[in-house]
Amino acid sequence: MASKMLGRTACPECGFAHAHVKQKEGENTKAYRYCPDCGSQYYARSQAQHDKLIGKLCHPPAVVQEAPSAVMVPTPDPSQPQATEKAVAAPETASFKIILGARVPA
């Protein structure tokens, strides 16, 4: 059964601006939010929760399209000198024990 896209809203867990707000087809179904970035889900259990979720829509159904690509990675300019990576500091030489999965100084 397909879900109908109602709009998009910001995800409160990770801040992704285009989390999906959808509603399954059928009687007495309520809206739900799904974030494709972090995978969190929220299902409205009452009509009041449903109404609040619908009230948080940033992008109404008429404007809903595919979400923009999350990250645009620029290509390096061959005419510019490449940045060199900084050297990583050497680890400390103090001795440690692993106790119950935690690193503890000896």
Coordinates of N, CA and C in Angstrom, one line a residue:
M1 N 0.8 -1.2 0.0 CA 0.0 0.0 0.0 C 0.9 1.2 0.0
A2 N 0.7 2.1 -0.9 CA 1.5 3.3 -1.1 C 1.1 4.4 -0.1
S3 N 2.0 5.2 0.3 CA 1.7 6.4 1.1 C 1.7 7.6 0.3
K4 N 0.8 8.5 0.7 CA 0.7 9.8 0.0 C 1.6 10.9 0.7
M5 N 2.4 11.5 -0.1 CA 3.3 12.6 0.5 C 2.4 13.8 0.8
L6 N 2.5 14.2 2.1 CA 1.7 15.4 2.5 C 2.6 16.7 2.5
G7 N 3.9 16.5 2.7 CA 4.8 17.6 2.7 C 6.1 17.2 3.3
R8 N 6.9 18.2 3.7 CA 8.2 18.0 4.3 C 8.3 18.9 5.5
T9 N 9.1 18.5 6.5 CA 9.4 19.3 7.7 C 10.8 19.0 8.1
A10 N 11.3 19.7 9.1 CA 12.6 19.5 9.6 C 12.6 18.3 10.6
C11 N 13.6 17.5 10.6 CA 13.7 16.4 11.6 C 14.2 16.9 12.9
P12 N 13.5 16.7 14.0 CA 14.0 17.2 15.3 C 15.2 16.5 15.8
E13 N 15.5 15.3 15.3 CA 16.6 14.5 15.8 C 18.0 14.9 15.2
C14 N 18.0 15.1 13.8 CA 19.2 15.4 13.2 C 19.2 16.8 12.5
G15 N 18.1 17.4 12.4 CA 18.0 18.7 11.8 C 17.9 18.8 10.3
F16 N 17.8 17.6 9.6 CA 17.6 17.5 8.2 C 16.3 18.2 7.8
A17 N 16.4 19.2 6.9 CA 15.3 20.1 6.6 C 14.2 19.5 5.7
H18 N 14.4 18.3 5.2 CA 13.4 17.7 4.2 C 12.9 16.3 4.6
A19 N 12.6 16.1 5.9 CA 12.0 14.9 6.4 C 10.7 14.7 5.8
H20 N 10.3 13.5 5.4 CA 9.0 13.3 4.7 C 7.9 13.2 5.7
V21 N 6.8 13.8 5.4 CA 5.5 13.6 6.1 C 4.6 13.0 5.2
K22 N 4.1 11.8 5.5 CA 3.3 11.0 4.6 C 2.1 10.5 5.4
Q23 N 1.1 9.9 4.6 CA 0.0 9.3 5.2 C -0.4 8.2 4.4
K24 N -0.7 7.0 5.0 CA -1.1 5.8 4.3 C -2.5 6.0 3.8
E25 N -2.9 5.4 2.6 CA -4.2 5.5 2.1 C -5.1 4.7 2.9
G26 N -6.3 5.1 3.2 CA -7.3 4.4 3.9 C -8.0 5.2 5.0
E27 N -9.0 4.6 5.6 CA -9.8 5.3 6.6 C -9.0 5.4 7.9
N28 N -9.2 6.5 8.6 CA -8.7 6.7 10.0 C -7.2 6.5 10.1
T29 N -6.5 6.9 9.1 CA -5.0 6.8 9.1 C -4.5 8.2 9.5
K30 N -3.4 8.2 10.2 CA -2.8 9.5 10.7 C -1.4 9.6 10.0
A31 N -1.0 10.9 10.0 CA 0.3 11.2 9.3 C 1.5 10.6 10.1
Y32 N 2.6 10.4 9.4 CA 3.8 10.0 10.1 C 5.0 10.8 9.4
R33 N 6.1 10.9 10.2 CA 7.3 11.6 9.7 C 8.4 10.5 9.6
Y34 N 9.1 10.6 8.4 CA 10.3 9.7 8.2 C 11.4 10.6 7.7
C35 N 12.6 10.4 8.4 CA 13.8 11.2 8.0 C 14.7 10.2 7.2
P36 N 14.9 10.5 5.9 CA 15.8 9.6 5.1 C 17.3 9.8 5.5
D37 N 17.6 10.9 6.2 CA 19.0 11.2 6.6 C 19.4 10.3 7.8
C38 N 18.6 10.3 8.9 CA 19.0 9.6 10.1 C 18.1 8.4 10.3
G39 N 17.0 8.2 9.6 CA 16.2 7.0 9.7 C 15.2 7.1 10.8
S40 N 15.0 8.2 11.5 CA 14.1 8.3 12.6 C 12.7 8.4 12.0
Q41 N 11.7 7.8 12.8 CA 10.3 7.8 12.4 C 9.5 8.3 13.6
Y42 N 8.4 8.9 13.3 CA 7.4 9.4 14.3 C 6.0 9.1 13.7
Y43 N 5.2 8.4 14.5 CA 3.9 8.1 14.1 C 2.9 8.8 15.1
A44 N 2.0 9.6 14.5 CA 1.0 10.3 15.3 C 0.0 9.3 15.8
R45 N -0.3 9.3 17.1 CA -1.2 8.3 17.7 C -2.6 8.9 17.9
S46 N -2.7 10.2 18.0 CA -4.1 10.8 18.2 C -4.3 11.8 17.2
Q47 N -5.5 12.3 17.1 CA -5.9 13.3 16.1 C -5.1 14.6 16.4
A48 N -5.0 14.9 17.7 CA -4.2 16.1 18.1 C -2.8 16.1 17.7
Q49 N -2.1 14.9 17.8 CA -0.7 14.8 17.4 C -0.7 14.9 15.8
H50 N -1.6 14.3 15.1 CA -1.7 14.4 13.7 C -1.8 15.8 13.2
D51 N -2.7 16.6 13.9 CA -2.9 18.0 13.5 C -1.7 18.8 13.8
K52 N -1.0 18.6 14.9 CA 0.3 19.3 15.2 C 1.4 19.0 14.1
L53 N 1.5 17.7 13.7 CA 2.4 17.3 12.7 C 2.1 18.0 11.4
I54 N 0.9 18.0 11.0 CA 0.5 18.7 9.8 C 0.8 20.2 9.9
G55 N 0.6 20.8 11.0 CA 0.9 22.2 11.2 C 2.4 22.6 11.1
K56 N 3.3 21.6 11.2 CA 4.7 21.8 11.2 C 5.3 21.7 9.7
L57 N 4.4 21.5 8.8 CA 4.9 21.3 7.4 C 5.6 22.6 6.9
C58 N 6.8 22.4 6.4 CA 7.5 23.6 5.8 C 7.1 23.8 4.4
H59 N 7.0 22.6 3.7 CA 6.7 22.7 2.3 C 5.4 22.0 2.0
P60 N 4.3 22.8 1.6 CA 3.0 22.2 1.4 C 3.0 21.3 0.2
P61 N 2.0 20.4 0.1 CA 1.9 19.4 -1.0 C 2.1 20.0 -2.4
A62 N 1.6 21.2 -2.7 CA 1.8 21.7 -4.0 C 3.2 22.0 -4.4
V63 N 4.1 22.2 -3.4 CA 5.5 22.5 -3.6 C 6.4 21.3 -3.5
V64 N 5.9 20.2 -3.0 CA 6.7 19.0 -2.7 C 7.3 18.4 -4.0
Q65 N 8.6 18.2 -4.0 CA 9.3 17.6 -5.1 C 10.3 16.7 -4.5
E66 N 11.2 16.2 -5.3 CA 12.3 15.4 -4.8 C 13.2 16.3 -3.9
A67 N 13.7 15.7 -2.8 CA 14.6 16.4 -1.9 C 15.8 16.8 -2.7
P68 N 16.4 17.9 -2.4 CA 17.7 18.3 -3.0 C 18.8 17.3 -2.5
S69 N 19.8 17.2 -3.3 CA 20.9 16.4 -2.9 C 21.5 16.9 -1.6
A70 N 21.8 16.0 -0.7 CA 22.2 16.4 0.7 C 23.5 17.2 0.7
V71 N 24.5 16.7 -0.1 CA 25.8 17.4 -0.1 C 26.3 17.5 -1.5
M72 N 26.7 18.7 -1.8 CA 27.4 18.9 -3.1 C 28.9 19.0 -2.8
V73 N 29.6 18.1 -3.4 CA 31.1 18.1 -3.2 C 31.7 18.8 -4.4
P74 N 32.5 19.9 -4.1 CA 33.1 20.6 -5.2 C 34.3 19.8 -5.8
T75 N 34.5 19.9 -7.0 CA 35.7 19.3 -7.6 C 36.9 20.2 -7.4
P76 N 38.0 19.6 -7.2 CA 39.2 20.4 -6.9 C 39.7 21.1 -8.2
D77 N 40.1 22.3 -8.1 CA 40.6 23.1 -9.2 C 42.1 22.8 -9.5
P78 N 42.4 22.2 -10.7 CA 43.8 21.8 -10.9 C 44.8 23.0 -10.9
S79 N 44.3 24.2 -11.1 CA 45.3 25.3 -11.1 C 45.6 25.7 -9.7
Q80 N 44.9 25.3 -8.7 CA 45.2 25.7 -7.3 C 46.1 24.6 -6.6
P81 N 47.0 25.0 -5.8 CA 47.8 24.0 -5.1 C 47.0 23.2 -4.1
Q82 N 47.3 21.9 -4.0 CA 46.5 21.0 -3.1 C 47.0 21.2 -1.7
A83 N 46.0 21.2 -0.8 CA 46.3 21.3 0.6 C 46.9 20.0 1.1
T84 N 47.9 20.1 2.0 CA 48.5 18.9 2.5 C 47.8 18.5 3.8
E85 N 47.7 17.3 4.1 CA 47.1 16.9 5.4 C 48.1 17.1 6.5
K86 N 47.6 17.5 7.7 CA 48.4 17.7 8.9 C 48.8 16.4 9.5
A87 N 50.0 16.3 10.0 CA 50.4 15.1 10.7 C 49.6 14.8 11.9
V88 N 49.3 13.6 12.1 CA 48.5 13.2 13.3 C 49.5 13.0 14.5
A89 N 49.1 13.5 15.6 CA 50.0 13.4 16.8 C 50.1 11.9 17.2
A90 N 51.3 11.5 17.7 CA 51.5 10.2 18.1 C 50.7 9.9 19.4
P91 N 50.2 8.7 19.5 CA 49.4 8.3 20.7 C 50.2 8.4 22.0
E92 N 49.5 8.7 23.1 CA 50.2 8.7 24.3 C 50.9 7.4 24.7
T93 N 52.0 7.4 25.4 CA 52.7 6.2 25.7 C 52.3 5.6 27.1
A94 N 51.3 6.2 27.7 CA 50.9 5.7 29.0 C 50.2 4.4 28.8
S95 N 50.3 3.5 29.9 CA 49.7 2.2 29.7 C 48.3 2.2 30.2
F96 N 47.4 1.5 29.5 CA 46.0 1.4 29.8 C 45.6 0.0 29.9
K97 N 44.5 -0.2 30.7 CA 43.9 -1.6 30.8 C 42.5 -1.4 30.2
I98 N 41.9 -2.4 29.7 CA 40.6 -2.4 29.2 C 39.7 -3.1 30.3
I99 N 38.8 -2.4 30.9 CA 38.0 -3.0 31.9 C 36.5 -2.8 31.5
L100 N 35.8 -3.9 31.3 CA 34.4 -3.8 30.8 C 34.2 -3.0 29.6
G101 N 35.2 -3.0 28.7 CA 35.1 -2.3 27.4 C 35.5 -0.9 27.5
A102 N 36.0 -0.4 28.7 CA 36.4 1.0 28.8 C 37.9 1.0 29.0
R103 N 38.6 2.0 28.4 CA 40.0 2.2 28.5 C 40.3 3.0 29.8
V104 N 41.0 2.4 30.7 CA 41.3 2.9 32.0 C 42.8 3.0 32.2
P105 N 43.4 4.1 32.7 CA 44.8 4.2 33.0 C 45.2 3.1 34.0
A106 N 46.4 2.5 33.7 CA 46.9 1.5 34.6 C 47.6 2.0 35.9

